[in-house]
Coordinates of C-alpha atoms and ligand atoms in Angstrom, one line a residue:
Chain A
M28 CA 174.3 -93.8 -56.5
Y29 CA 173.7 -94.5 -60.2
L30 CA 170.0 -94.0 -60.1
I31 CA 170.0 -90.9 -61.8
D32 CA 171.5 -92.4 -64.6
I33 CA 169.2 -95.1 -65.0
I34 CA 166.6 -92.2 -65.1
L35 CA 168.3 -90.0 -67.3
G36 CA 168.8 -93.0 -70.0
E37 CA 172.2 -92.4 -70.1
T38 CA 175.3 -91.8 -68.1
C39 CA 176.0 -88.7 -66.1
L40 CA 178.1 -86.3 -64.9
S41 CA 177.1 -85.7 -61.3
V42 CA 179.1 -82.3 -60.0
L43 CA 178.0 -83.0 -56.0
K44 CA 177.5 -86.5 -54.7
I45 CA 176.9 -87.2 -50.5
S46 CA 176.5 -90.0 -49.5
D47 CA 175.9 -90.3 -46.0
L48 CA 175.5 -87.9 -44.3
H49 CA 174.0 -87.5 -40.9
K50 CA 174.1 -84.6 -38.6
T51 CA 173.4 -84.2 -34.6
Y52 CA 172.7 -81.1 -34.1
K53 CA 174.3 -80.4 -29.7
T54 CA 172.0 -78.5 -28.0
S55 CA 172.4 -78.1 -24.0
F56 CA 173.4 -80.8 -21.0
Y57 CA 169.7 -81.5 -19.7
K58 CA 168.3 -82.2 -24.1
K59 CA 168.4 -84.3 -26.0
N60 CA 171.3 -84.7 -29.1
K61 CA 168.5 -83.7 -32.4
K62 CA 169.2 -85.6 -34.4
V63 CA 168.9 -84.0 -37.8
L64 CA 170.3 -85.5 -40.6
N65 CA 170.2 -89.5 -40.7
G66 CA 172.4 -91.8 -43.6
L67 CA 170.8 -89.1 -46.3
S68 CA 172.1 -90.1 -49.6
F69 CA 171.5 -88.1 -53.0
S70 CA 173.5 -86.6 -55.9
V71 CA 172.9 -83.7 -58.6
P72 CA 173.4 -83.8 -61.8
E73 CA 175.9 -81.8 -63.9
G74 CA 173.4 -79.4 -66.4
T75 CA 170.8 -79.4 -64.4
V76 CA 168.5 -77.5 -61.9
T77 CA 167.9 -79.6 -59.2
G78 CA 165.6 -78.7 -56.1
F79 CA 165.7 -79.7 -52.8
L80 CA 162.3 -80.6 -50.7
G81 CA 161.2 -80.3 -48.0
G82 CA 159.5 -79.2 -45.1
N83 CA 160.2 -76.5 -42.8
G84 CA 162.5 -78.3 -40.2
A85 CA 163.2 -81.1 -43.0
G86 CA 166.6 -80.5 -42.4
K87 CA 167.9 -79.1 -46.3
T88 CA 169.5 -76.3 -45.0
T89 CA 171.3 -78.3 -42.6
A90 CA 172.4 -80.1 -45.4
I91 CA 173.1 -77.5 -47.9
K92 CA 175.3 -76.5 -43.7
C93 CA 177.6 -79.7 -44.3
I94 CA 177.3 -79.5 -47.7
L95 CA 179.9 -76.2 -48.1
D96 CA 182.0 -77.4 -44.5
L97 CA 180.1 -74.5 -42.1
C98 CA 178.3 -77.9 -40.6
I99 CA 180.8 -80.4 -39.5
P100 CA 178.6 -83.7 -40.5
D101 CA 179.0 -86.8 -37.7
S102 CA 179.8 -89.2 -40.9
G103 CA 179.6 -89.1 -44.0
E104 CA 181.1 -87.6 -47.6
I105 CA 180.6 -84.6 -49.8
L106 CA 181.7 -84.9 -52.9
F107 CA 181.7 -82.2 -55.8
F108 CA 182.5 -82.5 -59.6
D109 CA 185.2 -85.1 -60.4
K110 CA 184.9 -86.9 -56.7
K111 CA 186.6 -84.3 -55.2
K112 CA 186.4 -83.4 -50.7
I113 CA 185.8 -79.6 -50.9
S114 CA 189.0 -77.7 -51.0
L115 CA 190.3 -73.7 -51.9
A116 CA 189.7 -74.3 -55.7
V117 CA 186.4 -76.6 -55.3
K118 CA 185.5 -73.3 -53.0
E119 CA 186.1 -71.3 -56.4
K120 CA 183.7 -72.1 -58.6
I121 CA 180.2 -72.9 -55.3
G122 CA 178.4 -70.1 -55.1
F123 CA 176.3 -69.5 -52.6
L124 CA 172.8 -67.4 -50.8
P125 CA 171.4 -68.4 -47.6
E126 CA 168.9 -68.3 -46.1
R127 CA 167.9 -65.3 -45.9
P128 CA 170.6 -63.2 -46.4
Y129 CA 172.3 -60.8 -44.4
F130 CA 175.3 -58.4 -45.1
Y131 CA 178.1 -56.5 -44.5
N132 CA 175.9 -52.7 -43.2
Y133 CA 179.0 -51.5 -43.3
L134 CA 179.6 -52.1 -46.9
T135 CA 177.8 -49.8 -50.1
G136 CA 176.7 -52.7 -52.6
L137 CA 180.0 -52.1 -54.9
E138 CA 181.6 -52.7 -52.7
F139 CA 180.4 -55.8 -51.3
L140 CA 180.8 -57.2 -54.2
K141 CA 184.5 -55.8 -54.8
F142 CA 185.5 -57.5 -51.3
Y143 CA 184.4 -60.5 -53.0
G144 CA 185.1 -61.3 -56.1
K145 CA 188.6 -60.3 -55.2
L146 CA 188.6 -63.2 -52.2
S147 CA 187.4 -65.3 -56.0
K148 CA 190.4 -64.2 -57.0
M149 CA 189.3 -62.2 -59.6
S150 CA 191.2 -59.2 -61.6
N151 CA 190.3 -56.2 -61.4
Q152 CA 189.1 -55.7 -64.2
N153 CA 186.4 -57.9 -64.0
I154 CA 184.9 -57.6 -60.9
I155 CA 184.4 -53.8 -62.7
I156 CA 182.5 -55.7 -65.5
K157 CA 181.1 -59.2 -64.2
S158 CA 178.9 -56.2 -61.1
T159 CA 178.6 -53.5 -62.9
S160 CA 176.5 -56.5 -65.2
L161 CA 175.1 -58.0 -62.5
L162 CA 173.9 -54.5 -60.4
K163 CA 172.2 -53.2 -63.8
K164 CA 170.6 -56.9 -64.9
L165 CA 169.7 -57.3 -60.8
D166 CA 168.2 -53.1 -61.1
L167 CA 170.9 -52.8 -58.3
Y168 CA 173.3 -50.2 -60.0
H169 CA 170.6 -47.4 -58.9
Y170 CA 171.7 -48.5 -54.8
K171 CA 175.3 -49.0 -55.2
D172 CA 176.7 -46.7 -53.3
Q173 CA 174.5 -47.1 -50.5
L174 CA 174.9 -48.8 -47.2
L175 CA 174.3 -52.7 -47.7
G176 CA 172.1 -51.4 -44.2
S177 CA 169.6 -49.8 -46.2
Y178 CA 169.0 -52.2 -48.5
S179 CA 165.6 -53.9 -47.4
K180 CA 165.0 -57.5 -48.2
G181 CA 164.2 -57.8 -51.2
M182 CA 167.2 -56.0 -52.0
L183 CA 169.6 -57.9 -50.2
Q184 CA 167.6 -60.8 -51.8
K185 CA 170.0 -59.9 -55.3
I186 CA 173.1 -58.4 -54.1
G187 CA 173.5 -62.9 -52.7
I188 CA 172.1 -63.8 -55.8
A189 CA 174.6 -60.5 -57.2
Q190 CA 177.9 -61.8 -55.1
A191 CA 177.7 -65.5 -55.3
L192 CA 177.4 -65.4 -59.2
I193 CA 179.6 -62.8 -59.5
H194 CA 182.7 -65.2 -60.4
D195 CA 180.6 -67.6 -62.1
P196 CA 180.5 -70.8 -60.0
D197 CA 179.9 -73.9 -62.5
L198 CA 178.5 -75.1 -58.9
L199 CA 175.2 -72.8 -57.4
I200 CA 174.1 -73.6 -54.1
L201 CA 170.7 -71.5 -53.2
D202 CA 168.5 -71.8 -50.2
E203 CA 165.3 -71.0 -50.2
P204 CA 166.0 -68.3 -53.1
M205 CA 162.4 -67.3 -53.9
S206 CA 160.9 -67.2 -49.7
G207 CA 159.8 -64.2 -48.1
L208 CA 159.5 -62.8 -51.8
D209 CA 156.7 -61.6 -53.6
P210 CA 155.5 -62.9 -56.8
D211 CA 157.5 -60.9 -59.2
G212 CA 160.4 -61.5 -57.0
R213 CA 159.5 -64.9 -57.3
H214 CA 160.1 -65.1 -61.5
Y215 CA 163.3 -62.0 -61.0
I216 CA 164.9 -65.6 -59.9
S217 CA 163.5 -68.1 -61.6
E218 CA 164.2 -66.2 -65.3
I219 CA 167.6 -66.0 -63.2
I220 CA 168.5 -69.6 -62.8
K221 CA 167.1 -70.5 -65.9
D222 CA 169.6 -67.9 -67.1
T223 CA 172.7 -69.9 -65.6
A224 CA 171.5 -72.9 -65.9
K225 CA 172.2 -72.3 -70.1
K226 CA 175.3 -71.3 -69.3
G227 CA 175.3 -75.1 -68.6
K228 CA 175.8 -74.7 -64.7
S229 CA 174.3 -76.9 -62.4
I230 CA 172.1 -75.8 -59.9
F231 CA 170.6 -77.2 -56.6
F232 CA 168.0 -74.9 -54.8
S233 CA 166.2 -75.4 -51.6
S234 CA 162.4 -74.7 -50.7
H235 CA 159.8 -76.1 -49.4
L236 CA 157.3 -75.4 -52.4
L237 CA 156.2 -77.3 -54.9
D238 CA 155.5 -74.8 -56.4
D239 CA 158.5 -72.9 -56.1
V240 CA 160.7 -75.4 -57.5
E241 CA 158.1 -77.6 -60.5
K242 CA 159.4 -75.7 -63.6
I243 CA 162.6 -74.5 -63.7
S244 CA 163.5 -77.8 -62.1
Q245 CA 164.4 -81.3 -64.3
N246 CA 165.5 -83.2 -60.8
L247 CA 164.0 -83.4 -57.1
V248 CA 165.1 -84.8 -54.1
I249 CA 163.1 -84.0 -51.2
L250 CA 164.2 -84.7 -48.2
K251 CA 160.9 -85.4 -45.1
E252 CA 161.7 -85.8 -41.9
S253 CA 166.1 -85.9 -41.8
K254 CA 165.4 -88.7 -44.5
L255 CA 165.5 -88.9 -48.4
L256 CA 162.0 -89.5 -49.3
Y257 CA 161.9 -88.9 -53.0
E258 CA 165.0 -88.5 -55.3
G259 CA 164.4 -88.3 -59.6
Q260 CA 162.5 -86.5 -62.5
T261 CA 160.7 -83.9 -62.1
E262 CA 158.3 -85.2 -64.9
E263 CA 158.1 -89.1 -62.9
L264 CA 156.9 -87.6 -59.9
L265 CA 154.8 -84.7 -61.5
K266 CA 153.0 -87.8 -63.4
T267 CA 152.8 -89.8 -60.1
Y268 CA 151.2 -87.7 -58.5
Q269 CA 149.5 -86.5 -60.4
S270 CA 146.3 -85.3 -58.7
G271 CA 144.5 -83.7 -62.2
Y272 CA 143.4 -82.3 -64.5
E273 CA 141.0 -79.2 -64.4
L274 CA 139.0 -77.7 -67.4
H275 CA 136.6 -74.8 -67.1
Y276 CA 133.5 -74.0 -69.5
S277 CA 131.3 -71.8 -70.0
L278 CA 127.8 -73.4 -71.2
N279 CA 124.6 -71.5 -71.5
S280 CA 126.5 -68.6 -70.3
E281 CA 127.0 -70.2 -67.4
K282 CA 130.6 -70.4 -65.9
H283 CA 131.6 -74.3 -64.9
I284 CA 135.1 -76.5 -63.2
L285 CA 135.4 -80.1 -64.0
K286 CA 137.9 -81.9 -62.3
L287 CA 139.1 -85.8 -63.6
K288 CA 141.7 -87.7 -62.9
E289 CA 142.4 -89.8 -66.2
L290 CA 143.4 -88.0 -69.3
S291 CA 141.2 -89.9 -71.2
L292 CA 138.3 -90.0 -70.0
M293 CA 138.6 -85.3 -69.5
Q294 CA 139.3 -85.5 -73.9
S295 CA 136.0 -87.1 -74.2
K296 CA 134.5 -85.0 -72.1
I297 CA 136.0 -82.1 -73.7
E298 CA 134.8 -84.1 -77.0
E299 CA 130.8 -83.9 -75.6
L300 CA 130.8 -81.0 -74.8
I301 CA 132.5 -78.9 -77.9
K302 CA 129.0 -80.9 -79.8
K303 CA 127.3 -78.5 -77.0
G304 CA 128.4 -75.8 -78.1
A305 CA 130.4 -74.5 -74.9
I306 CA 133.4 -72.8 -75.3
I307 CA 136.6 -73.7 -72.8
F308 CA 138.4 -71.0 -71.5
E309 CA 141.1 -72.5 -69.9
F310 CA 142.5 -76.3 -69.7
K311 CA 145.1 -77.6 -67.0
A312 CA 146.8 -80.6 -65.3
V313 CA 146.4 -80.0 -61.2
R314 CA 149.7 -80.2 -59.5
P315 CA 150.2 -81.7 -56.2
S316 CA 150.8 -79.6 -53.3
L317 CA 154.2 -81.1 -51.5
E318 CA 152.2 -81.8 -48.3
E319 CA 148.8 -84.6 -51.7
V320 CA 152.1 -86.0 -52.9
F321 CA 154.2 -86.6 -49.2
V322 CA 150.1 -88.6 -48.1
N323 CA 150.1 -90.7 -51.6
M324 CA 154.7 -91.5 -50.8
A325 CA 153.7 -92.5 -47.3
L326 CA 150.4 -94.8 -49.5
N327 CA 152.5 -96.4 -52.0
T328 CA 155.2 -96.5 -50.3
Q329 CA 154.5 -100.1 -49.0
Q330 CA 153.9 -101.4 -53.1
T331 CA 157.8 -100.0 -53.3
H332 CA 155.7 -97.9 -56.2
S333 CA 159.2 -96.9 -58.8
K334 CA 162.5 -98.2 -58.2
H335 CA 163.1 -94.3 -57.4
I336 CA 161.8 -93.0 -54.6
V337 CA 164.5 -94.4 -52.2
N338 CA 162.8 -95.0 -48.5
K339 CA 165.4 -96.3 -45.6
Chain B
M257 CA 197.2 -61.8 -50.1
I258 CA 193.5 -62.6 -48.9
I259 CA 195.1 -62.2 -45.6
N260 CA 195.8 -58.9 -47.2
I261 CA 192.0 -59.1 -48.5
L262 CA 190.4 -60.0 -44.9
A263 CA 192.4 -57.8 -43.2
L264 CA 191.3 -54.3 -45.1
N265 CA 188.1 -55.0 -45.1
T266 CA 188.5 -56.2 -41.0
F267 CA 190.3 -51.8 -41.4
K268 CA 187.2 -50.4 -42.4
E269 CA 184.6 -52.0 -41.1
I270 CA 186.1 -51.1 -37.7
M271 CA 186.4 -47.2 -39.2
R272 CA 183.2 -47.2 -39.9
D273 CA 182.2 -48.7 -36.0
K274 CA 180.9 -45.5 -33.5
I275 CA 183.2 -46.6 -30.9
L276 CA 186.9 -45.7 -32.7
Y277 CA 185.3 -42.4 -32.4
S278 CA 184.7 -42.4 -28.6
L279 CA 187.9 -43.9 -27.9
I280 CA 189.5 -41.2 -29.9
V281 CA 186.7 -39.0 -27.8
F282 CA 187.5 -40.7 -24.8
S283 CA 191.8 -40.6 -24.9
V284 CA 192.1 -36.9 -26.4
I285 CA 189.8 -35.9 -22.8
L286 CA 192.4 -37.4 -21.1
M287 CA 194.6 -35.9 -22.3
G288 CA 193.5 -32.7 -22.1
I289 CA 193.3 -32.7 -18.4
S290 CA 196.5 -33.9 -18.3
I291 CA 197.6 -30.4 -19.0
A292 CA 195.1 -28.6 -17.3
L293 CA 196.5 -30.8 -14.1
S294 CA 200.1 -29.7 -14.9
D295 CA 199.6 -26.2 -15.0
L296 CA 198.7 -26.6 -11.0
S297 CA 202.0 -28.1 -10.4
F298 CA 205.2 -27.7 -10.4
G299 CA 208.4 -28.7 -12.0
E300 CA 206.2 -31.4 -12.2
K301 CA 204.6 -30.9 -15.9
S302 CA 206.7 -33.2 -17.9
R303 CA 206.5 -36.2 -16.1
I304 CA 202.0 -35.7 -15.3
T305 CA 201.9 -34.8 -19.0
L306 CA 203.7 -37.8 -20.0
N307 CA 202.0 -40.2 -17.9
F308 CA 198.3 -39.2 -19.0
G309 CA 199.0 -39.3 -21.8
L310 CA 200.5 -42.7 -22.3
T311 CA 197.8 -44.4 -19.5
A312 CA 195.7 -42.7 -22.0
I313 CA 197.0 -43.9 -25.3
H314 CA 197.8 -47.5 -23.5
I315 CA 193.5 -47.7 -22.0
S316 CA 192.7 -47.0 -26.0
S317 CA 194.4 -49.2 -27.0
V318 CA 193.1 -52.1 -24.6
I319 CA 190.6 -51.8 -25.4
L320 CA 190.0 -51.1 -28.7
S321 CA 192.0 -55.3 -28.5
I322 CA 188.9 -56.4 -26.1
F323 CA 185.6 -54.8 -26.8
I324 CA 186.1 -55.2 -31.3
G325 CA 188.1 -58.2 -31.0
S326 CA 185.5 -60.0 -28.9
S327 CA 182.5 -59.5 -31.8
L328 CA 185.5 -59.2 -34.8
V329 CA 184.2 -63.3 -35.2
L330 CA 181.1 -64.2 -32.9
K331 CA 179.8 -60.9 -35.3
E332 CA 180.3 -62.8 -38.0
L333 CA 178.8 -65.7 -36.8
K334 CA 175.1 -64.2 -35.6
N335 CA 175.2 -61.7 -38.1
R336 CA 175.4 -65.2 -40.4
T337 CA 177.7 -63.4 -42.2
I338 CA 180.2 -65.3 -42.0
M339 CA 178.2 -67.9 -44.4
T340 CA 178.9 -66.0 -48.0
L341 CA 182.6 -65.4 -46.2
L342 CA 183.6 -69.3 -45.9
T343 CA 181.7 -70.8 -49.0
R344 CA 185.1 -68.0 -51.1
P345 CA 187.8 -70.1 -51.1
L346 CA 189.5 -69.1 -48.7
S347 CA 190.4 -71.1 -45.0
R348 CA 188.6 -70.9 -41.4
S349 CA 192.7 -70.2 -40.0
T350 CA 192.5 -67.3 -43.3
F351 CA 189.8 -66.1 -41.5
I352 CA 191.1 -64.9 -38.2
L353 CA 194.2 -64.2 -38.9
G354 CA 192.9 -61.9 -41.1
K355 CA 190.1 -60.6 -38.6
F356 CA 193.6 -60.6 -36.2
V357 CA 195.5 -58.6 -39.0
G358 CA 192.9 -55.6 -39.4
L359 CA 192.5 -55.5 -35.3
L360 CA 195.5 -54.8 -35.5
M361 CA 196.6 -52.6 -38.1
V362 CA 193.4 -50.5 -36.8
I363 CA 195.6 -50.6 -33.7
I364 CA 198.7 -49.5 -34.5
S365 CA 196.9 -46.4 -36.8
L366 CA 195.3 -45.1 -33.5
L367 CA 198.1 -46.0 -31.1
L368 CA 200.8 -43.2 -34.4
G369 CA 197.1 -41.0 -34.8
L370 CA 197.1 -40.1 -31.0
S371 CA 200.9 -40.6 -30.1
L372 CA 201.3 -37.4 -33.4
I373 CA 198.6 -35.8 -30.7
L374 CA 200.3 -36.3 -27.9
F375 CA 203.5 -35.5 -29.3
G376 CA 202.8 -32.0 -30.0
I377 CA 201.2 -31.3 -26.8
M378 CA 204.5 -31.8 -25.8
T379 CA 206.2 -30.1 -28.4
V380 CA 203.9 -26.9 -27.1
M381 CA 204.8 -27.7 -23.6
S382 CA 208.7 -28.0 -25.0
V383 CA 208.5 -31.4 -23.1
P384 CA 211.5 -32.8 -24.7
V385 CA 210.5 -35.6 -27.4
T386 CA 212.8 -39.0 -26.3
M387 CA 213.9 -42.3 -28.2
S388 CA 212.1 -43.4 -24.4
F389 CA 208.7 -42.8 -26.3
F390 CA 208.6 -44.8 -28.8
I391 CA 209.5 -47.5 -27.0
A392 CA 206.9 -47.1 -24.7
I393 CA 204.7 -47.5 -27.8
Y394 CA 206.0 -50.1 -29.1
G395 CA 205.5 -51.7 -25.9
I396 CA 201.6 -50.5 -26.1
I397 CA 201.7 -52.4 -29.5
L398 CA 203.1 -55.9 -27.9
E399 CA 200.9 -56.1 -25.4
A400 CA 198.0 -55.3 -27.7
A401 CA 198.2 -58.3 -29.7
V402 CA 198.4 -60.2 -27.0
L403 CA 195.1 -59.2 -25.8
T404 CA 193.7 -59.2 -28.9
S405 CA 194.6 -62.7 -29.9
L406 CA 193.6 -63.7 -26.5
T407 CA 190.0 -62.5 -26.4
L408 CA 190.1 -63.7 -29.9
F409 CA 191.0 -67.1 -28.2
F410 CA 188.6 -66.7 -25.2
S411 CA 186.0 -65.4 -28.0
S412 CA 186.4 -68.7 -30.0
L413 CA 185.4 -70.8 -26.9
S414 CA 182.3 -68.7 -25.3
K415 CA 179.6 -65.9 -26.1
V416 CA 181.1 -61.7 -26.5
F417 CA 180.2 -61.3 -22.4
L418 CA 182.3 -64.5 -21.9
A419 CA 185.3 -63.2 -23.5
I420 CA 186.0 -59.6 -22.9
S421 CA 185.6 -61.2 -19.0
F422 CA 188.4 -62.6 -19.5
S423 CA 189.9 -61.5 -20.8
I424 CA 189.9 -58.3 -18.4
G425 CA 191.4 -60.7 -15.6
V426 CA 193.2 -61.3 -18.0
F427 CA 194.7 -58.1 -18.1
F428 CA 194.7 -57.4 -14.7
V429 CA 196.1 -60.6 -13.6
G430 CA 198.5 -60.2 -16.2
H431 CA 199.6 -56.7 -15.1
W432 CA 199.4 -57.6 -11.2
I433 CA 202.1 -60.9 -11.6
E434 CA 205.3 -59.0 -12.0
S435 CA 204.1 -57.4 -8.1
F436 CA 202.5 -59.9 -7.2
N437 CA 205.8 -62.3 -7.5
Y438 CA 208.2 -60.1 -5.5
F439 CA 205.9 -59.7 -2.8
V440 CA 206.1 -63.4 -2.4
N441 CA 210.0 -63.6 -2.7
K442 CA 210.8 -60.7 -0.3
G443 CA 208.7 -63.1 2.2
H444 CA 205.9 -61.8 3.5
L445 CA 203.5 -64.3 1.0
A446 CA 205.6 -67.5 1.6
H447 CA 202.8 -69.8 0.6
F448 CA 202.1 -68.6 -2.2
K449 CA 204.8 -69.0 -3.9
F450 CA 203.7 -72.4 -5.4
I451 CA 200.3 -70.0 -6.7
S452 CA 203.7 -67.2 -8.2
D453 CA 205.6 -70.1 -9.4
N454 CA 203.7 -71.7 -11.9
L455 CA 201.2 -68.3 -12.5
F456 CA 203.1 -67.4 -15.5
Y457 CA 202.5 -69.7 -16.7
V458 CA 198.8 -69.8 -17.7
V459 CA 199.1 -65.9 -17.4
P460 CA 201.0 -63.9 -19.8
N461 CA 202.8 -61.0 -18.2
L462 CA 202.3 -58.4 -19.6
E463 CA 204.7 -55.5 -17.3
R464 CA 207.6 -56.5 -20.1
F465 CA 206.2 -54.1 -23.1
N466 CA 205.4 -52.4 -20.0
W467 CA 208.2 -49.0 -20.9
R468 CA 206.1 -46.4 -20.0
S469 CA 207.6 -45.0 -16.7
D470 CA 211.4 -45.3 -18.0
V471 CA 209.8 -42.5 -20.6
I472 CA 209.1 -40.9 -17.8
Y473 CA 212.1 -41.4 -15.2
N474 CA 213.9 -41.0 -19.1
N475 CA 216.5 -44.2 -18.5
L476 CA 216.7 -45.8 -22.2
V477 CA 214.6 -49.9 -22.2
D478 CA 217.8 -51.9 -22.4
S479 CA 217.7 -54.0 -26.8
N480 CA 217.5 -57.5 -24.7
I481 CA 215.6 -56.4 -23.6
I482 CA 213.1 -55.3 -26.1
L483 CA 213.7 -58.2 -28.9
S484 CA 213.2 -60.5 -25.0
A485 CA 210.0 -59.0 -25.1
S486 CA 209.2 -58.6 -28.3
L487 CA 209.8 -62.8 -28.8
Y488 CA 207.3 -62.8 -25.9
S489 CA 204.6 -61.7 -27.5
A490 CA 205.4 -63.5 -31.0
V491 CA 205.2 -66.5 -29.2
L492 CA 202.3 -66.3 -27.1
C493 CA 200.8 -65.0 -30.4
A494 CA 201.1 -67.8 -32.2
F495 CA 200.1 -70.0 -30.2
L496 CA 197.3 -68.3 -28.7
L497 CA 196.1 -68.4 -31.8
T498 CA 196.5 -71.8 -32.6
L499 CA 194.6 -73.0 -30.2
S500 CA 191.6 -70.4 -31.9
F501 CA 192.2 -71.6 -35.4
F502 CA 192.2 -75.5 -33.8
I503 CA 188.9 -74.9 -31.9
F504 CA 187.7 -72.8 -34.7
T505 CA 188.0 -75.6 -37.4
K506 CA 185.8 -77.8 -35.3
K507 CA 183.2 -75.6 -34.7
D508 CA 179.7 -75.1 -35.9
L509 CA 179.5 -72.3 -38.0
A510 CA 175.6 -70.5 -37.1
Ligands
ADP127 N1 171.9 -74.8 -34.4 C1 171.1 -75.9 -34.5 N2 170.9 -76.3 -33.0 C2 170.1 -77.0 -32.9 N3 169.3 -77.2 -33.9 C3 169.0 -76.8 -35.0 C4 170.2 -76.0 -35.2 N4 170.0 -75.9 -37.4 C5 168.2 -76.6 -37.0 N5 168.2 -76.7 -35.9 C6 167.5 -77.7 -36.4 O1 167.4 -78.7 -37.4 C7 166.2 -78.9 -37.9 C8 166.3 -79.5 -39.1 O2 167.0 -77.4 -39.3 P1 166.3 -77.1 -41.0 O3 168.2 -77.7 -41.6 O4 166.9 -75.7 -40.6 O5 165.2 -77.1 -42.1 P2 165.2 -76.5 -43.5 O6 165.7 -75.8 -43.6 O7 164.6 -77.9 -43.8 O8 163.9 -75.7 -42.2 C9 165.2 -78.6 -37.4 O9 165.1 -78.7 -36.2 C10 166.1 -77.0 -36.6 O10 165.0 -76.8 -35.1
MG128 MG1 166.1 -73.6 -44.6

């Protein structure tokens, strides 16, 4: 898949490359088998944040499980870093936070991080340094000696992030890291993702909300009904499916909202309003929801709108 | 190295489980009863104490292997804790092996603890402690290893409840094979000859690890018998664990 290279206008390595992945769940004797992934291909460029979008049940978690060798795919190829299959050496360089994480309730927060640090072959000293700094950064230091069984959902999410980061992985895979968190928690997670990206690490994270993803990820992989719908830059997608612009102003101490699709039209409107003495207090681009993107894409697919929209 | 870390964590997991403490209480009560009973029967004191004591220890180790062994792996699947564990640099077979070794460590610690208690009781009652006592405990450990790998194997195939049921079934049949064969060979049940000849291939003969009556009659078990039983246990464990690795490696986790 060289699409990413074309889009970014330069050759870049991928830390993860998936080709033609198929996965069927065998349910029971009497029910039909369920095809969850149907020839999925995409790649995650090195050193970027890539959002993995799709509605509930689109197959994101299944794809992630196949990537991490937790599920056995029917067919397809999954390559990490320099075209390597998953192995113990590859796993050393991956950090993973599962969906709705739940951890050993018989361990304390600190014991848990130590256990995972040791499994990742870190030295004892290094484990202490890293876990202390992570626990402090995540506001969990105070609870480090409490059993994980007593942690709240948000705290489990945070300690989950800590275990994913403790060994300083090159590729961080997060499954719905923001779902079920309050706005503060979401903000927190985005900050951590941005921080990790600044260190040159690659991040691949899933979400069912475009809102969560668009601000922090350069790239998007969008899944719909077990197929790839879009792979490419976030900016590109938003530009294409921008629902328009919104202007909040007051004229004669009355508040108004103006919605327009064209930026040039909006600009001339603004000039006009300012001349009339209107006060402008907010101007923003309206981001489409994932649903809107889906609808628009469905309308556009017949015209093969742009070269990086793949629809098999 | 990784095995150690996993086994130690499994050890910690079981040590922090309430089941273990109920089991210890149960065994100690059983030993207490043995003392009470032995007071009633003259001359048979040492026999009854030893009999009850060793039975209590044997049952505790069997319960621990089957009841804890059946949920060790499946609990990780159910709680989805396995997802982060297996993305660490370790293979699925290492994971199973870590569970096996960890549970065996708990069983051995429990057996040592309970033996020490029985030891104390025997000393107080001035029943002599002989070498055959330790051999009997060793036999219980060999059996526990087989039962643990058997239960891990069943749990890689099915649900907790089924794994427990199958293991208990094999436990009873495994202890009964020898007497069954004895009767068949005596000619009492001649038409079962085909079954009795082949049952050994399907169900392990757990009576090979039973040296408890030798303690009571103060026989010293022949070292060749101990050696061949140890080998039998090792081969069975290796076989059952390999089968479990094989099944578990092809499984979708959660
Ligand atoms: N273990 C399973 N057995 C059968 N079907 C499953 C299993 N796990 C997921 N599915 C089905 O596969 C589809 C995709 O699920 P999932 O990968 O969890 O989607 P997402 O993470 O995008 O919400 C869903 O319809 C779900 O019901
Ligand atoms: Mg999901």
